[in-house]
mmCIF file with all atom_site columns, C-alpha atoms in Angstrom:
data_model
loop_
_atom_site.group_PDB
_atom_site.id
_atom_site.type_symbol
_atom_site.label_atom_id
_atom_site.label_alt_id
_atom_site.label_comp_id
_atom_site.label_asym_id
_atom_site.label_entity_id
_atom_site.label_seq_id
_atom_site.pdbx_PDB_ins_code
_atom_site.Cartn_x
_atom_site.Cartn_y
_atom_site.Cartn_z
_atom_site.occupancy
_atom_site.B_iso_or_equiv
_atom_site.pdbx_formal_charge
_atom_site.auth_seq_id
_atom_site.auth_comp_id
_atom_site.auth_asym_id
_atom_site.auth_atom_id
_atom_site.pdbx_PDB_model_num
ATOM 1   C CA . MET A 1 1   ? -48.556 -42.894 23.496  1.00 0.00 ? 78  MET A CA 1
ATOM 2   C CA . LYS A 1 2   ? -45.221 -44.101 22.915  1.00 0.00 ? 79  LYS A CA 1
ATOM 3   C CA . GLN A 1 3   ? -42.308 -42.235 25.366  1.00 0.00 ? 80  GLN A CA 1
ATOM 4   C CA . GLU A 1 4   ? -39.660 -41.581 22.601  1.00 0.00 ? 81  GLU A CA 1
ATOM 5   C CA . ARG A 1 5   ? -35.805 -41.727 24.510  1.00 0.00 ? 82  ARG A CA 1
ATOM 6   C CA . GLY A 1 6   ? -34.325 -41.089 20.990  1.00 0.00 ? 83  GLY A CA 1
ATOM 7   C CA . PHE A 1 7   ? -30.794 -39.695 21.513  1.00 0.00 ? 84  PHE A CA 1
ATOM 8   C CA . VAL A 1 8   ? -28.884 -39.752 18.497  1.00 0.00 ? 85  VAL A CA 1
ATOM 9   C CA . TYR A 1 9   ? -30.959 -37.348 16.386  1.00 0.00 ? 86  TYR A CA 1
ATOM 10  C CA . PRO A 1 10  ? -30.196 -34.025 18.403  1.00 0.00 ? 87  PRO A CA 1
ATOM 11  C CA . ILE A 1 11  ? -26.741 -35.505 18.987  1.00 0.00 ? 88  ILE A CA 1
ATOM 12  C CA . THR A 1 12  ? -26.123 -35.563 15.139  1.00 0.00 ? 89  THR A CA 1
ATOM 13  C CA . LEU A 1 13  ? -27.647 -32.004 15.135  1.00 0.00 ? 90  LEU A CA 1
ATOM 14  C CA . LEU A 1 14  ? -24.986 -30.607 17.347  1.00 0.00 ? 91  LEU A CA 1
ATOM 15  C CA . MET A 1 15  ? -21.987 -32.114 15.940  1.00 0.00 ? 92  MET A CA 1
ATOM 16  C CA . CYS A 1 16  ? -23.692 -30.576 12.491  1.00 0.00 ? 93  CYS A CA 1
ATOM 17  C CA . MET A 1 17  ? -23.551 -27.478 13.903  1.00 0.00 ? 94  MET A CA 1
ATOM 18  C CA . LEU A 1 18  ? -20.605 -27.815 15.083  1.00 0.00 ? 95  LEU A CA 1
ATOM 19  C CA . ILE A 1 19  ? -18.553 -28.627 12.309  1.00 0.00 ? 96  ILE A CA 1
ATOM 20  C CA . LEU A 1 20  ? -20.717 -25.946 10.490  1.00 0.00 ? 97  LEU A CA 1
ATOM 21  C CA . GLN A 1 21  ? -19.096 -23.096 12.948  1.00 0.00 ? 98  GLN A CA 1
ATOM 22  C CA . VAL A 1 22  ? -15.564 -24.236 12.831  1.00 0.00 ? 99  VAL A CA 1
ATOM 23  C CA . LEU A 1 23  ? -15.679 -24.619 8.818   1.00 0.00 ? 100 LEU A CA 1
ATOM 24  C CA . LEU A 1 24  ? -17.000 -21.227 8.933   1.00 0.00 ? 101 LEU A CA 1
ATOM 25  C CA . PHE A 1 25  ? -13.919 -19.828 11.230  1.00 0.00 ? 102 PHE A CA 1
ATOM 26  C CA . GLN A 1 26  ? -12.000 -21.075 9.213   1.00 0.00 ? 103 GLN A CA 1
ATOM 27  C CA . VAL A 1 27  ? -12.944 -19.807 5.700   1.00 0.00 ? 104 VAL A CA 1
ATOM 28  C CA . ASN A 1 28  ? -13.164 -16.408 7.574   1.00 0.00 ? 105 ASN A CA 1
ATOM 29  C CA . LEU A 1 29  ? -9.830  -17.181 8.752   1.00 0.00 ? 106 LEU A CA 1
ATOM 30  C CA . TYR A 1 30  ? -8.777  -17.988 5.001   1.00 0.00 ? 107 TYR A CA 1
ATOM 31  C CA . LEU A 1 31  ? -10.733 -14.455 3.827   1.00 0.00 ? 108 LEU A CA 1
ATOM 32  C CA . VAL A 1 32  ? -8.926  -12.057 6.120   1.00 0.00 ? 109 VAL A CA 1
ATOM 33  C CA . ASP A 1 33  ? -5.132  -14.123 5.310   1.00 0.00 ? 110 ASP A CA 1
ATOM 34  C CA . LYS A 1 34  ? -5.855  -13.338 1.121   1.00 0.00 ? 111 LYS A CA 1
ATOM 35  C CA . HIS A 1 35  ? -6.893  -9.651  1.697   1.00 0.00 ? 112 HIS A CA 1
ATOM 36  C CA . ALA A 1 36  ? -3.860  -9.464  3.814   1.00 0.00 ? 113 ALA A CA 1
ATOM 37  C CA . VAL A 1 37  ? -1.387  -10.922 1.690   1.00 0.00 ? 114 VAL A CA 1
ATOM 38  C CA . TYR A 1 38  ? -3.514  -8.271  -1.286  1.00 0.00 ? 115 TYR A CA 1
ATOM 39  C CA . GLU A 1 39  ? -2.842  -5.643  0.678   1.00 0.00 ? 116 GLU A CA 1
ATOM 40  C CA . GLN A 1 40  ? 0.967   -6.300  1.184   1.00 0.00 ? 117 GLN A CA 1
ATOM 41  C CA . GLU A 1 41  ? 1.809   -6.750  -2.060  1.00 0.00 ? 118 GLU A CA 1
ATOM 42  C CA . ARG A 1 42  ? 0.261   -3.215  -2.771  1.00 0.00 ? 119 ARG A CA 1
ATOM 43  C CA . LEU A 1 43  ? 2.219   -1.839  -0.591  1.00 0.00 ? 120 LEU A CA 1
ATOM 44  C CA . MET A 1 44  ? 5.380   -3.111  -1.782  1.00 0.00 ? 121 MET A CA 1
ATOM 45  C CA . GLN A 1 45  ? 4.397   -2.456  -5.073  1.00 0.00 ? 122 GLN A CA 1
ATOM 46  C CA . ILE A 1 46  ? 3.725   1.573   -4.041  1.00 0.00 ? 123 ILE A CA 1
ATOM 47  C CA . GLU A 1 47  ? 7.068   1.461   -2.020  1.00 0.00 ? 124 GLU A CA 1
ATOM 48  C CA . THR A 1 48  ? 8.984   0.182   -4.951  1.00 0.00 ? 125 THR A CA 1
ATOM 49  C CA . LEU A 1 49  ? 7.088   2.925   -7.041  1.00 0.00 ? 126 LEU A CA 1
ATOM 50  C CA . LEU A 1 50  ? 8.341   5.732   -4.771  1.00 0.00 ? 127 LEU A CA 1
ATOM 51  C CA . GLN A 1 51  ? 12.246  4.228   -4.907  1.00 0.00 ? 128 GLN A CA 1
ATOM 52  C CA . LEU A 1 52  ? 11.767  4.057   -8.474  1.00 0.00 ? 129 LEU A CA 1
ATOM 53  C CA . GLY A 1 53  ? 10.430  7.884   -8.951  1.00 0.00 ? 130 GLY A CA 1
ATOM 54  C CA . ILE A 1 54  ? 12.906  9.062   -6.346  1.00 0.00 ? 131 ILE A CA 1
ATOM 55  C CA . SER A 1 55  ? 16.062  7.450   -7.914  1.00 0.00 ? 132 SER A CA 1
ATOM 56  C CA . GLU A 1 56  ? 14.864  8.482   -11.188 1.00 0.00 ? 133 GLU A CA 1
ATOM 57  C CA . PHE A 1 57  ? 14.574  12.155  -10.314 1.00 0.00 ? 134 PHE A CA 1
ATOM 58  C CA . LEU A 1 58  ? 17.880  12.429  -8.347  1.00 0.00 ? 135 LEU A CA 1
ATOM 59  C CA . ASN A 1 59  ? 19.838  10.394  -11.544 1.00 0.00 ? 136 ASN A CA 1
ATOM 60  C CA . ASN A 1 60  ? 17.937  12.696  -14.197 1.00 0.00 ? 137 ASN A CA 1
ATOM 61  C CA . ASP A 1 61  ? 19.050  16.411  -14.342 1.00 0.00 ? 138 ASP A CA 1
ATOM 62  C CA . VAL A 1 62  ? 16.001  18.255  -13.544 1.00 0.00 ? 139 VAL A CA 1
ATOM 63  C CA . ALA A 1 63  ? 15.751  22.244  -12.918 1.00 0.00 ? 140 ALA A CA 1
ATOM 64  C CA . PRO A 1 64  ? 14.883  23.512  -10.105 1.00 0.00 ? 141 PRO A CA 1
ATOM 65  C CA . VAL A 1 65  ? 11.494  25.451  -10.940 1.00 0.00 ? 142 VAL A CA 1
ATOM 66  C CA . PRO A 1 66  ? 8.966   25.786  -8.053  1.00 0.00 ? 143 PRO A CA 1
ATOM 67  C CA . ASN A 1 67  ? 5.810   24.154  -8.503  1.00 0.00 ? 144 ASN A CA 1
ATOM 68  C CA . GLN A 1 68  ? 7.341   22.242  -11.195 1.00 0.00 ? 145 GLN A CA 1
ATOM 69  C CA . ASN A 1 69  ? 5.588   18.822  -11.903 1.00 0.00 ? 146 ASN A CA 1
ATOM 70  C CA . ILE A 1 70  ? 7.513   15.513  -12.896 1.00 0.00 ? 147 ILE A CA 1
ATOM 71  C CA . LEU A 1 71  ? 5.977   12.752  -13.947 1.00 0.00 ? 148 LEU A CA 1
ATOM 72  C CA . PHE A 1 72  ? 7.114   9.078   -14.321 1.00 0.00 ? 149 PHE A CA 1
ATOM 73  C CA . SER A 1 73  ? 5.448   6.472   -15.625 1.00 0.00 ? 150 SER A CA 1
ATOM 74  C CA . TYR A 1 74  ? 5.568   3.009   -15.117 1.00 0.00 ? 151 TYR A CA 1
ATOM 75  C CA . PRO A 1 75  ? 3.682   -0.007  -15.595 1.00 0.00 ? 152 PRO A CA 1
ATOM 76  C CA . THR A 1 76  ? 2.314   -0.757  -12.626 1.00 0.00 ? 153 THR A CA 1
ATOM 77  C CA . GLY A 1 77  ? 1.604   3.382   -11.780 1.00 0.00 ? 154 GLY A CA 1
ATOM 78  C CA . THR A 1 78  ? 2.557   6.943   -11.790 1.00 0.00 ? 155 THR A CA 1
ATOM 79  C CA . VAL A 1 79  ? 4.954   8.537   -9.837  1.00 0.00 ? 156 VAL A CA 1
ATOM 80  C CA . THR A 1 80  ? 4.502   12.544  -9.319  1.00 0.00 ? 157 THR A CA 1
ATOM 81  C CA . LEU A 1 81  ? 6.989   14.989  -8.313  1.00 0.00 ? 158 LEU A CA 1
ATOM 82  C CA . GLU A 1 82  ? 6.374   18.517  -6.890  1.00 0.00 ? 159 GLU A CA 1
ATOM 83  C CA . ILE A 1 83  ? 8.688   20.715  -6.360  1.00 0.00 ? 160 ILE A CA 1
ATOM 84  C CA . ALA A 1 84  ? 7.222   22.813  -4.247  1.00 0.00 ? 161 ALA A CA 1
ATOM 85  C CA . THR A 1 85  ? 10.059  25.629  -3.143  1.00 0.00 ? 162 THR A CA 1
ATOM 86  C CA . TYR A 1 86  ? 13.589  26.241  -3.830  1.00 0.00 ? 163 TYR A CA 1
ATOM 87  C CA . ASP A 1 87  ? 15.626  28.453  -1.536  1.00 0.00 ? 164 ASP A CA 1
ATOM 88  C CA . ASN A 1 88  ? 18.799  28.775  -1.459  1.00 0.00 ? 165 ASN A CA 1
ATOM 89  C CA . GLY A 1 89  ? 19.593  25.608  -3.488  1.00 0.00 ? 166 GLY A CA 1
ATOM 90  C CA . ILE A 1 90  ? 17.260  23.398  -1.498  1.00 0.00 ? 167 ILE A CA 1
ATOM 91  C CA . SER A 1 91  ? 14.230  22.171  -2.270  1.00 0.00 ? 168 SER A CA 1
ATOM 92  C CA . ASN A 1 92  ? 11.122  20.468  -0.956  1.00 0.00 ? 169 ASN A CA 1
ATOM 93  C CA . VAL A 1 93  ? 10.059  17.938  -3.298  1.00 0.00 ? 170 VAL A CA 1
ATOM 94  C CA . THR A 1 94  ? 6.725   16.180  -2.859  1.00 0.00 ? 171 THR A CA 1
ATOM 95  C CA . VAL A 1 95  ? 6.597   12.385  -3.859  1.00 0.00 ? 172 VAL A CA 1
ATOM 96  C CA . LYS A 1 96  ? 2.790   10.936  -5.245  1.00 0.00 ? 173 LYS A CA 1
ATOM 97  C CA . ALA A 1 97  ? 3.002   7.016   -6.453  1.00 0.00 ? 174 ALA A CA 1
ATOM 98  C CA . ARG A 1 98  ? -0.451  6.128   -7.529  1.00 0.00 ? 175 ARG A CA 1
ATOM 99  C CA . LEU A 1 99  ? -1.076  2.276   -8.754  1.00 0.00 ? 176 LEU A CA 1
ATOM 100 C CA . GLU A 1 100 ? -3.357  1.419   -10.849 1.00 0.00 ? 177 GLU A CA 1
ATOM 101 C CA . THR A 1 101 ? -5.663  -0.252  -8.389  1.00 0.00 ? 178 THR A CA 1
ATOM 102 C CA . GLY A 1 102 ? -5.778  3.551   -6.884  1.00 0.00 ? 179 GLY A CA 1
ATOM 103 C CA . HIS A 1 103 ? -3.970  2.569   -3.859  1.00 0.00 ? 180 HIS A CA 1
ATOM 104 C CA . GLU A 1 104 ? -1.796  6.273   -3.111  1.00 0.00 ? 181 GLU A CA 1
ATOM 105 C CA . ARG A 1 105 ? 1.070   6.827   -1.095  1.00 0.00 ? 182 ARG A CA 1
ATOM 106 C CA . GLN A 1 106 ? 2.719   9.920   -0.524  1.00 0.00 ? 183 GLN A CA 1
ATOM 107 C CA . ALA A 1 107 ? 6.535   11.185  0.283   1.00 0.00 ? 184 ALA A CA 1
ATOM 108 C CA . GLY A 1 108 ? 8.716   13.892  0.698   1.00 0.00 ? 185 GLY A CA 1
ATOM 109 C CA . PHE A 1 109 ? 12.317  15.477  1.289   1.00 0.00 ? 186 PHE A CA 1
ATOM 110 C CA . ARG A 1 110 ? 14.094  18.074  1.176   1.00 0.00 ? 187 ARG A CA 1
ATOM 111 C CA . TYR A 1 111 ? 17.017  18.094  -1.966  1.00 0.00 ? 188 TYR A CA 1
ATOM 112 C CA . ASN A 1 112 ? 20.060  20.253  -1.486  1.00 0.00 ? 189 ASN A CA 1
ATOM 113 C CA . TRP A 1 113 ? 20.794  20.976  -5.585  1.00 0.00 ? 190 TRP A CA 1
ATOM 114 C CA . ASN A 1 114 ? 24.569  22.126  -4.902  1.00 0.00 ? 191 ASN A CA 1
ATOM 115 C CA . ASN A 1 115 ? 25.449  18.881  -3.005  1.00 0.00 ? 192 ASN A CA 1
ATOM 116 C CA . LYS A 1 116 ? 22.735  16.632  -4.685  1.00 0.00 ? 193 LYS A CA 1
ATOM 117 C CA . MET A 1 117 ? 21.671  15.331  -1.371  1.00 0.00 ? 194 MET A CA 1
ATOM 118 C CA . LEU A 1 118 ? 18.091  13.785  0.057   1.00 0.00 ? 195 LEU A CA 1
ATOM 119 C CA . ASP A 1 119 ? 17.435  14.001  3.442   1.00 0.00 ? 196 ASP A CA 1
ATOM 120 C CA . HIS A 1 120 ? 14.644  14.502  5.698   1.00 0.00 ? 197 HIS A CA 1
ATOM 121 C CA . TYR A 1 121 ? 12.397  11.933  4.178   1.00 0.00 ? 198 TYR A CA 1
ATOM 122 C CA . TRP A 1 122 ? 8.803   11.190  4.938   1.00 0.00 ? 199 TRP A CA 1
ATOM 123 C CA . GLU A 1 123 ? 5.858   9.269   3.913   1.00 0.00 ? 200 GLU A CA 1
ATOM 124 C CA . VAL A 1 124 ? 2.172   9.109   4.893   1.00 0.00 ? 201 VAL A CA 1
ATOM 125 C CA . SER A 1 125 ? -0.183  6.748   3.675   1.00 0.00 ? 202 SER A CA 1
#
């Protein structure tokens, strides 16, 4: 039998596997970055909705009625404010922003109706 001493085919296979591995790694990095950018855009949209809703609440004359829900609709989603408590001119207000994509974020603050001042702001994803 003839001895075969070919080395080109195994090296070609090894190079193809290496190139394929690098290509798959780069595709994975691209997909992870694309998803991160998408989530960052949604986070910015929901932050904007929260700011718009709170700003609209502060600019409108709303009566301090406990357990009252106030709804603001925007093209990208909705903002719901709930006046949870009212005691001595101070209310705890809960804000919930929801995008059309289903992303949600909740925030809250204490509102002084006499001074029309907002304090103790907090957020939860």
